[in-house]
Amino acid sequence: MDWSDIRIFLAVVRGRSLGEAARSLGVSHPTVGRRIKALEDEAEQPLFRRTRDGLVLTDAGDAVLSLAQAMEDSALSMERRLAGNHERLEGILRIASADWFAAYVLAPILTELGRLHPAVVPEVIASYRLLDLSRREADVAFRIVPFSEPDIVQRRLMTMPYGLYGSAATVQMVSDDPQSVRLILMNSAQSHFPDVTWLLDRFPHSKRALTSTSRSVQAQICLRGHGVAVLPRALAEGMGGLHRIDLLGQPPGRDVWVGYHQDLRHMDRLRALLEITERMLPNPASPPNVQRI
């Protein structure tokens, strides 16, 4: 069977609709429909059935799902190893990180990468979502939680200091009437953020002004005097206009981790990025039991 058809088959399984599969693969809806029909014609039996919840596998489809996933794993492994053995410093390098980290920490690093290796084209995927490195959703990722996936080479890159910030007017409110200050917080519905706990402990009677998964959004709202926010210092001090409030102590910082799939360990453009990063940022020792890049 054609691997491209198996790829479409798996996209439909995950998206539960032809339209969602088309969007995830960057192809047209009719193309997905035609390829699924061709696959079912070749199998001489339907692989999906329609339900109110979307497309679900038939018994025949379910019987071959694990084999299709094994084909995908092999194809992705081949793709990673070919990319990892590329000898020339050119081509696209896909980098995943939070938007604020890309803008205020990685920007000078990427500028230096472009100066030294102009044929390397960084593709920055600025998102809070944890991308799957084994599926080549990114070549390298920077994030504030360690990697738990297998076959990932990772290390603690640095500890990012955080601070409590507000506009000039908000700083005065903190001094005069702390209970009147509103809070700008991370959305902690899906993850634990120590800075949220720290801020709520210090302003137990204050109302929430905003929650967001974006630190950049929080910083902009904070800049406009709508409340106080705990922000990475690199972001807050890179923007200008925000004032750090030290009266209540220092909020907890966060470790920043960098990781990539082990199949890419020989990719020269990745190595170049990591070397520049380690040269331009603080470089703490790696904790025990963590592979050093």
C-alpha positions as YAML, in Angstrom:
chain: A
units: angstrom
residues:
- id: 1
  name: MET
  ca: [0.00, 0.00, 0.00]
- id: 2
  name: ASP
  ca: [1.05, 3.57, -0.74]
- id: 3
  name: TRP
  ca: [2.47, 5.29, 2.38]
- id: 4
  name: SER
  ca: [0.72, 8.55, 1.47]
- id: 5
  name: ASP
  ca: [-2.63, 6.74, 1.66]
- id: 6
  name: ILE
  ca: [-1.73, 5.25, 5.05]
- id: 7
  name: ARG
  ca: [-0.78, 8.74, 6.23]
- id: 8
  name: ILE
  ca: [-4.21, 10.02, 5.21]
- id: 9
  name: PHE
  ca: [-5.86, 7.01, 6.86]
- id: 10
  name: LEU
  ca: [-4.16, 7.85, 10.17]
- id: 11
  name: ALA
  ca: [-5.07, 11.54, 9.87]
- id: 12
  name: VAL
  ca: [-8.74, 10.59, 9.49]
- id: 13
  name: VAL
  ca: [-8.49, 8.27, 12.50]
- id: 14
  name: ARG
  ca: [-7.09, 11.14, 14.61]
- id: 15
  name: GLY
  ca: [-9.30, 13.89, 13.26]
- id: 16
  name: ARG
  ca: [-12.50, 11.80, 13.03]
- id: 17
  name: SER
  ca: [-13.49, 13.65, 9.86]
- id: 18
  name: LEU
  ca: [-12.26, 14.15, 6.30]
- id: 19
  name: GLY
  ca: [-12.18, 17.92, 6.81]
- id: 20
  name: GLU
  ca: [-10.05, 17.79, 9.94]
- id: 21
  name: ALA
  ca: [-7.66, 15.33, 8.27]
- id: 22
  name: ALA
  ca: [-7.38, 17.65, 5.27]
- id: 23
  name: ARG
  ca: [-6.54, 20.62, 7.49]
- id: 24
  name: SER
  ca: [-3.91, 18.71, 9.45]
- id: 25
  name: LEU
  ca: [-2.19, 17.52, 6.26]
- id: 26
  name: GLY
  ca: [-2.56, 20.72, 4.27]
- id: 27
  name: VAL
  ca: [-4.47, 19.09, 1.41]
- id: 28
  name: SER
  ca: [-8.01, 19.50, 0.06]
- id: 29
  name: HIS
  ca: [-11.11, 17.80, 1.45]
- id: 30
  name: PRO
  ca: [-11.85, 16.01, -1.89]
- id: 31
  name: THR
  ca: [-8.28, 14.66, -1.99]
- id: 32
  name: VAL
  ca: [-8.71, 13.00, 1.40]
- id: 33
  name: GLY
  ca: [-12.07, 11.55, 0.33]
- id: 34
  name: ARG
  ca: [-10.63, 10.14, -2.89]
- id: 35
  name: ARG
  ca: [-7.64, 8.56, -1.19]
- id: 36
  name: ILE
  ca: [-9.77, 6.94, 1.54]
- id: 37
  name: LYS
  ca: [-12.12, 5.56, -1.12]
- id: 38
  name: ALA
  ca: [-9.15, 4.20, -3.09]
- id: 39
  name: LEU
  ca: [-7.79, 2.58, 0.07]
- id: 40
  name: GLU
  ca: [-11.16, 0.99, 0.83]
- id: 41
  name: ASP
  ca: [-11.49, -0.20, -2.78]
- id: 42
  name: GLU
  ca: [-8.09, -1.83, -2.52]
- id: 43
  name: ALA
  ca: [-9.04, -3.44, 0.79]
- id: 44
  name: GLU
  ca: [-12.43, -4.45, -0.71]
- id: 45
  name: GLN
  ca: [-14.20, -3.39, 2.49]
- id: 46
  name: PRO
  ca: [-15.01, -0.17, 4.36]
- id: 47
  name: LEU
  ca: [-12.49, 1.09, 6.89]
- id: 48
  name: PHE
  ca: [-14.68, 3.80, 8.45]
- id: 49
  name: ARG
  ca: [-18.31, 4.25, 9.34]
- id: 50
  name: ARG
  ca: [-20.13, 7.50, 10.00]
- id: 51
  name: THR
  ca: [-21.56, 8.22, 13.46]
- id: 52
  name: ARG
  ca: [-22.94, 11.30, 15.16]
- id: 53
  name: ASP
  ca: [-19.48, 11.75, 16.74]
- id: 54
  name: GLY
  ca: [-17.68, 11.59, 13.38]
- id: 55
  name: LEU
  ca: [-15.89, 8.87, 11.46]
- id: 56
  name: VAL
  ca: [-14.92, 5.79, 13.48]
- id: 57
  name: LEU
  ca: [-13.06, 2.66, 12.45]
- id: 58
  name: THR
  ca: [-14.85, -0.46, 11.33]
- id: 59
  name: ASP
  ca: [-13.56, -3.82, 12.56]
- id: 60
  name: ALA
  ca: [-11.47, -4.05, 9.38]
- id: 61
  name: GLY
  ca: [-10.00, -0.60, 9.96]
- id: 62
  name: ASP
  ca: [-9.28, -1.32, 13.59]
- id: 63
  name: ALA
  ca: [-7.52, -4.57, 12.61]
- id: 64
  name: VAL
  ca: [-4.93, -2.69, 10.51]
- id: 65
  name: LEU
  ca: [-4.54, 0.40, 12.71]
- id: 66
  name: SER
  ca: [-1.48, -0.88, 14.61]
- id: 67
  name: LEU
  ca: [0.19, -1.87, 11.32]
- id: 68
  name: ALA
  ca: [-0.46, 1.61, 9.89]
- id: 69
  name: GLN
  ca: [1.04, 3.18, 13.02]
- id: 70
  name: ALA
  ca: [4.11, 0.95, 12.67]
- id: 71
  name: MET
  ca: [4.51, 2.13, 9.06]
- id: 72
  name: GLU
  ca: [4.27, 5.72, 10.26]
- id: 73
  name: ASP
  ca: [6.89, 5.16, 12.97]
- id: 74
  name: SER
  ca: [9.27, 3.68, 10.39]
- id: 75
  name: ALA
  ca: [8.69, 6.50, 7.91]
- id: 76
  name: LEU
  ca: [9.22, 9.15, 10.57]
- id: 77
  name: SER
  ca: [12.36, 7.43, 11.82]
- id: 78
  name: MET
  ca: [13.75, 7.35, 8.29]
- id: 79
  name: GLU
  ca: [12.91, 11.03, 7.82]
- id: 80
  name: ARG
  ca: [14.59, 12.01, 11.10]
- id: 81
  name: ARG
  ca: [17.75, 10.04, 10.36]
- id: 82
  name: LEU
  ca: [18.09, 11.46, 6.87]
- id: 83
  name: ALA
  ca: [17.62, 14.96, 8.29]
- id: 84
  name: GLY
  ca: [20.09, 14.23, 11.08]
- id: 85
  name: ASN
  ca: [22.78, 13.13, 8.62]
- id: 86
  name: HIS
  ca: [22.52, 16.25, 6.45]
- id: 87
  name: GLU
  ca: [26.11, 17.46, 6.11]
- id: 88
  name: ARG
  ca: [25.52, 21.02, 4.90]
- id: 89
  name: LEU
  ca: [24.53, 23.94, 7.12]
- id: 90
  name: GLU
  ca: [21.46, 24.86, 5.15]
- id: 91
  name: GLY
  ca: [17.75, 24.20, 5.20]
- id: 92
  name: ILE
  ca: [14.84, 24.73, 7.54]
- id: 93
  name: LEU
  ca: [15.26, 24.29, 11.30]
- id: 94
  name: ARG
  ca: [11.92, 24.00, 13.12]
- id: 95
  name: ILE
  ca: [12.07, 25.50, 16.62]
- id: 96
  name: ALA
  ca: [9.22, 25.27, 19.14]
- id: 97
  name: SER
  ca: [8.89, 27.57, 22.15]
- id: 98
  name: ALA
  ca: [6.48, 29.88, 23.92]
- id: 99
  name: ASP
  ca: [5.89, 33.12, 22.06]
- id: 100
  name: TRP
  ca: [7.53, 35.33, 24.71]
- id: 101
  name: PHE
  ca: [10.61, 33.09, 24.86]
- id: 102
  name: ALA
  ca: [11.01, 33.23, 21.08]
- id: 103
  name: ALA
  ca: [10.61, 37.03, 21.03]
- id: 104
  name: TYR
  ca: [12.75, 38.02, 24.01]
- id: 105
  name: VAL
  ca: [15.24, 35.18, 24.53]
- id: 106
  name: LEU
  ca: [15.70, 33.38, 21.22]
- id: 107
  name: ALA
  ca: [15.57, 36.45, 18.95]
- id: 108
  name: PRO
  ca: [19.24, 37.48, 19.42]
- id: 109
  name: ILE
  ca: [20.30, 33.82, 19.19]
- id: 110
  name: LEU
  ca: [18.46, 33.37, 15.89]
- id: 111
  name: THR
  ca: [19.95, 36.61, 14.62]
- id: 112
  name: GLU
  ca: [23.43, 35.30, 15.39]
- id: 113
  name: LEU
  ca: [22.57, 31.96, 13.73]
- id: 114
  name: GLY
  ca: [21.53, 33.84, 10.59]
- id: 115
  name: ARG
  ca: [24.71, 35.91, 10.62]
- id: 116
  name: LEU
  ca: [26.97, 32.88, 10.90]
- id: 117
  name: HIS
  ca: [24.93, 30.48, 8.74]
- id: 118
  name: PRO
  ca: [22.75, 32.47, 6.34]
- id: 119
  name: ALA
  ca: [21.56, 29.34, 4.49]
- id: 120
  name: VAL
  ca: [19.86, 28.03, 7.64]
- id: 121
  name: VAL
  ca: [16.24, 29.19, 7.84]
- id: 122
  name: PRO
  ca: [14.73, 29.03, 11.36]
- id: 123
  name: GLU
  ca: [11.01, 28.26, 11.42]
- id: 124
  name: VAL
  ca: [9.73, 29.34, 14.83]
- id: 125
  name: ILE
  ca: [6.57, 27.62, 16.08]
- id: 126
  name: ALA
  ca: [5.48, 29.94, 18.87]
- id: 127
  name: SER
  ca: [2.94, 28.00, 20.91]
- id: 128
  name: TYR
  ca: [2.31, 26.88, 24.48]
- id: 129
  name: ARG
  ca: [1.33, 23.42, 23.17]
- id: 130
  name: LEU
  ca: [3.92, 20.69, 23.79]
- id: 131
  name: LEU
  ca: [4.77, 19.46, 20.30]
- id: 132
  name: ASP
  ca: [5.67, 15.85, 19.48]
- id: 133
  name: LEU
  ca: [9.33, 15.74, 18.48]
- id: 134
  name: SER
  ca: [9.13, 12.11, 17.37]
- id: 135
  name: ARG
  ca: [6.63, 13.14, 14.69]
- id: 136
  name: ARG
  ca: [8.87, 16.00, 13.49]
- id: 137
  name: GLU
  ca: [6.34, 18.60, 14.62]
- id: 138
  name: ALA
  ca: [9.55, 20.43, 15.53]
- id: 139
  name: ASP
  ca: [13.27, 19.67, 15.37]
- id: 140
  name: VAL
  ca: [14.06, 21.22, 18.73]
- id: 141
  name: ALA
  ca: [11.90, 22.56, 21.55]
- id: 142
  name: PHE
  ca: [12.45, 24.95, 24.44]
- id: 143
  name: ARG
  ca: [9.97, 24.59, 27.30]
- id: 144
  name: ILE
  ca: [9.52, 24.90, 31.07]
- id: 145
  name: VAL
  ca: [8.80, 21.23, 31.79]
- id: 146
  name: PRO
  ca: [11.19, 18.28, 31.24]
- id: 147
  name: PHE
  ca: [10.57, 15.96, 28.32]
- id: 148
  name: SER
  ca: [8.98, 12.63, 29.21]
- id: 149
  name: GLU
  ca: [8.88, 11.16, 25.70]
- id: 150
  name: PRO
  ca: [11.29, 8.31, 24.82]
- id: 151
  name: ASP
  ca: [14.42, 8.90, 22.73]
- id: 152
  name: ILE
  ca: [14.63, 12.63, 23.54]
- id: 153
  name: VAL
  ca: [18.02, 14.15, 24.33]
- id: 154
  name: GLN
  ca: [17.43, 16.96, 26.81]
- id: 155
  name: ARG
  ca: [19.07, 19.21, 29.34]
- id: 156
  name: ARG
  ca: [18.20, 22.03, 31.68]
- id: 157
  name: LEU
  ca: [19.32, 25.10, 29.79]
- id: 158
  name: MET
  ca: [18.83, 27.83, 32.38]
- id: 159
  name: THR
  ca: [16.67, 29.04, 35.24]
- id: 160
  name: MET
  ca: [14.48, 31.93, 34.14]
- id: 161
  name: PRO
  ca: [13.88, 34.52, 36.90]
- id: 162
  name: TYR
  ca: [10.35, 35.88, 37.27]
- id: 163
  name: GLY
  ca: [9.13, 39.09, 38.88]
- id: 164
  name: LEU
  ca: [5.90, 40.80, 39.91]
- id: 165
  name: TYR
  ca: [5.08, 43.69, 37.57]
- id: 166
  name: GLY
  ca: [2.58, 46.50, 37.14]
- id: 167
  name: SER
  ca: [2.19, 49.92, 35.58]
- id: 168
  name: ALA
  ca: [3.25, 53.02, 37.55]
- id: 169
  name: ALA
  ca: [-0.35, 53.53, 38.72]
- id: 170
  name: THR
  ca: [-0.69, 49.89, 39.73]
- id: 171
  name: VAL
  ca: [2.51, 50.02, 41.76]
- id: 172
  name: GLN
  ca: [1.02, 52.90, 43.74]
- id: 173
  name: MET
  ca: [-2.17, 50.86, 44.31]
- id: 174
  name: VAL
  ca: [-0.13, 47.97, 45.71]
- id: 175
  name: SER
  ca: [1.37, 50.35, 48.25]
- id: 176
  name: ASP
  ca: [-1.87, 52.21, 49.15]
- id: 177
  name: ASP
  ca: [-4.59, 49.55, 48.97]
- id: 178
  name: PRO
  ca: [-3.40, 46.03, 48.08]
- id: 179
  name: GLN
  ca: [-6.92, 44.57, 48.15]
- id: 180
  name: SER
  ca: [-7.98, 46.84, 45.29]
- id: 181
  name: VAL
  ca: [-5.33, 45.41, 42.98]
- id: 182
  name: ARG
  ca: [-6.61, 43.00, 40.33]
- id: 183
  name: LEU
  ca: [-4.68, 39.90, 39.29]
- id: 184
  name: ILE
  ca: [-3.53, 38.83, 35.83]
- id: 185
  name: LEU
  ca: [-2.88, 35.09, 35.92]
- id: 186
  name: MET
  ca: [-1.85, 32.12, 33.85]
- id: 187
  name: ASN
  ca: [-4.73, 29.82, 32.93]
- id: 188
  name: SER
  ca: [-3.92, 26.88, 35.21]
- id: 189
  name: ALA
  ca: [-6.80, 24.60, 34.17]
- id: 190
  name: GLN
  ca: [-4.48, 22.10, 32.45]
- id: 191
  name: SER
  ca: [-1.20, 22.64, 34.26]
- id: 192
  name: HIS
  ca: [0.27, 23.82, 37.57]
- id: 193
  name: PHE
  ca: [2.03, 27.18, 37.64]
- id: 194
  name: PRO
  ca: [3.87, 28.00, 40.89]
- id: 195
  name: ASP
  ca: [3.64, 31.73, 40.17]
- id: 196
  name: VAL
  ca: [-0.18, 31.57, 40.26]
- id: 197
  name: THR
  ca: [-0.10, 30.04, 43.75]
- id: 198
  name: TRP
  ca: [2.49, 32.61, 44.84]
- id: 199
  name: LEU
  ca: [0.39, 35.54, 43.58]
- id: 200
  name: LEU
  ca: [-2.87, 34.28, 45.09]
- id: 201
  name: ASP
  ca: [-1.14, 33.81, 48.45]
- id: 202
  name: ARG
  ca: [-0.04, 37.44, 48.47]
- id: 203
  name: PHE
  ca: [-3.33, 38.90, 47.25]
- id: 204
  name: PRO
  ca: [-5.90, 36.56, 48.81]
- id: 205
  name: HIS
  ca: [-8.77, 39.09, 48.60]
- id: 206
  name: SER
  ca: [-8.06, 40.50, 45.14]
- id: 207
  name: LYS
  ca: [-10.25, 39.82, 42.14]
- id: 208
  name: ARG
  ca: [-9.01, 38.31, 38.90]
- id: 209
  name: ALA
  ca: [-8.73, 40.69, 35.98]
- id: 210
  name: LEU
  ca: [-7.70, 38.14, 33.34]
- id: 211
  name: THR
  ca: [-6.41, 34.61, 32.84]
- id: 212
  name: SER
  ca: [-4.53, 33.61, 29.71]
- id: 213
  name: THR
  ca: [-2.21, 30.91, 28.40]
- id: 214
  name: SER
  ca: [-0.08, 33.67, 26.84]
- id: 215
  name: ARG
  ca: [2.50, 35.53, 28.89]
- id: 216
  name: SER
  ca: [2.68, 38.16, 26.15]
- id: 217
  name: VAL
  ca: [-1.04, 38.88, 26.47]
- id: 218
  name: GLN
  ca: [-0.68, 39.14, 30.25]
- id: 219
  name: ALA
  ca: [2.19, 41.58, 29.85]
- id: 220
  name: GLN
  ca: [0.21, 43.82, 27.51]
- id: 221
  name: ILE
  ca: [-2.79, 43.91, 29.86]
- id: 222
  name: CYS
  ca: [-0.46, 44.61, 32.77]
- id: 223
  name: LEU
  ca: [1.19, 47.45, 30.84]
- id: 224
  name: ARG
  ca: [-2.21, 49.07, 30.42]
- id: 225
  name: GLY
  ca: [-2.74, 49.25, 34.17]
- id: 226
  name: HIS
  ca: [-5.35, 46.53, 34.46]
- id: 227
  name: GLY
  ca: [-3.62, 44.64, 37.28]
- id: 228
  name: VAL
  ca: [-0.42, 42.98, 38.46]
- id: 229
  name: ALA
  ca: [1.16, 39.95, 36.82]
- id: 230
  name: VAL
  ca: [4.04, 37.59, 37.49]
- id: 231
  name: LEU
  ca: [6.11, 37.62, 34.31]
- id: 232
  name: PRO
  ca: [9.47, 36.31, 33.10]
- id: 233
  name: ARG
  ca: [11.94, 39.13, 33.61]
- id: 234
  name: ALA
  ca: [13.24, 38.76, 30.06]
- id: 235
  name: LEU
  ca: [9.76, 39.54, 28.75]
- id: 236
  name: ALA
  ca: [8.78, 42.31, 31.15]
- id: 237
  name: GLU
  ca: [12.08, 44.16, 31.03]
- id: 238
  name: GLY
  ca: [12.39, 43.65, 27.28]
- id: 239
  name: MET
  ca: [9.07, 45.41, 26.69]
- id: 240
  name: GLY
  ca: [9.73, 48.52, 28.76]
- id: 241
  name: GLY
  ca: [7.10, 50.48, 30.65]
- id: 242
  name: LEU
  ca: [6.53, 47.86, 33.34]
- id: 243
  name: HIS
  ca: [7.74, 48.31, 36.92]
- id: 244
  name: ARG
  ca: [8.96, 45.43, 39.05]
- id: 245
  name: ILE
  ca: [7.42, 45.23, 42.52]
- id: 246
  name: ASP
  ca: [9.82, 43.80, 45.10]
- id: 247
  name: LEU
  ca: [7.84, 44.60, 48.27]
- id: 248
  name: LEU
  ca: [6.34, 41.11, 48.49]
- id: 249
  name: GLY
  ca: [9.46, 39.06, 47.77]
- id: 250
  name: GLN
  ca: [10.43, 37.22, 44.62]
- id: 251
  name: PRO
  ca: [8.12, 34.79, 42.82]
- id: 252
  name: PRO
  ca: [9.52, 31.36, 41.92]
- id: 253
  name: GLY
  ca: [11.51, 31.11, 38.72]
- id: 254
  name: ARG
  ca: [11.18, 28.31, 36.17]
- id: 255
  name: ASP
  ca: [13.74, 25.99, 34.64]
- id: 256
  name: VAL
  ca: [13.97, 26.10, 30.85]
- id: 257
  name: TRP
  ca: [14.62, 22.78, 29.10]
- id: 258
  name: VAL
  ca: [15.82, 22.18, 25.58]
- id: 259
  name: GLY
  ca: [15.35, 18.85, 23.80]
- id: 260
  name: TYR
  ca: [15.43, 17.11, 20.44]
- id: 261
  name: HIS
  ca: [15.01, 13.57, 19.14]
- id: 262
  name: GLN
  ca: [18.18, 11.47, 19.31]
- id: 263
  name: ASP
  ca: [17.95, 10.72, 15.57]
- id: 264
  name: LEU
  ca: [18.76, 14.40, 14.93]
- id: 265
  name: ARG
  ca: [21.92, 14.46, 17.05]
- id: 266
  name: HIS
  ca: [24.12, 14.73, 13.94]
- id: 267
  name: MET
  ca: [22.11, 17.51, 12.27]
- id: 268
  name: ASP
  ca: [24.69, 20.26, 11.77]
- id: 269
  name: ARG
  ca: [22.24, 23.16, 11.72]
- id: 270
  name: LEU
  ca: [20.75, 21.96, 15.01]
- id: 271
  name: ARG
  ca: [24.21, 21.64, 16.54]
- id: 272
  name: ALA
  ca: [24.99, 25.18, 15.37]
- id: 273
  name: LEU
  ca: [21.88, 26.55, 17.09]
- id: 274
  name: LEU
  ca: [22.67, 24.73, 20.34]
- id: 275
  name: GLU
  ca: [26.27, 25.93, 20.36]
- id: 276
  name: ILE
  ca: [25.18, 29.55, 19.90]
- id: 277
  name: THR
  ca: [22.48, 29.14, 22.57]
- id: 278
  name: GLU
  ca: [24.91, 27.76, 25.13]
- id: 279
  name: ARG
  ca: [27.38, 30.54, 24.35]
- id: 280
  name: MET
  ca: [24.84, 33.35, 24.71]
- id: 281
  name: LEU
  ca: [22.78, 32.10, 27.67]
- id: 282
  name: PRO
  ca: [23.68, 31.00, 31.22]
- id: 283
  name: ASN
  ca: [24.70, 27.35, 31.23]
- id: 284
  name: PRO
  ca: [23.98, 25.52, 34.51]
- id: 285
  name: ALA
  ca: [25.15, 21.97, 35.08]
- id: 286
  name: SER
  ca: [22.69, 19.30, 34.03]
- id: 287
  name: PRO
  ca: [20.81, 17.50, 36.84]
- id: 288
  name: PRO
  ca: [21.60, 13.81, 37.39]
- id: 289
  name: ASN
  ca: [20.16, 11.26, 34.95]
- id: 290
  name: VAL
  ca: [19.59, 13.81, 32.19]
- id: 291
  name: GLN
  ca: [21.45, 13.41, 28.92]
- id: 292
  name: ARG
  ca: [23.62, 16.37, 28.13]
- id: 293
  name: ILE
  ca: [23.40, 17.76, 24.62]
...
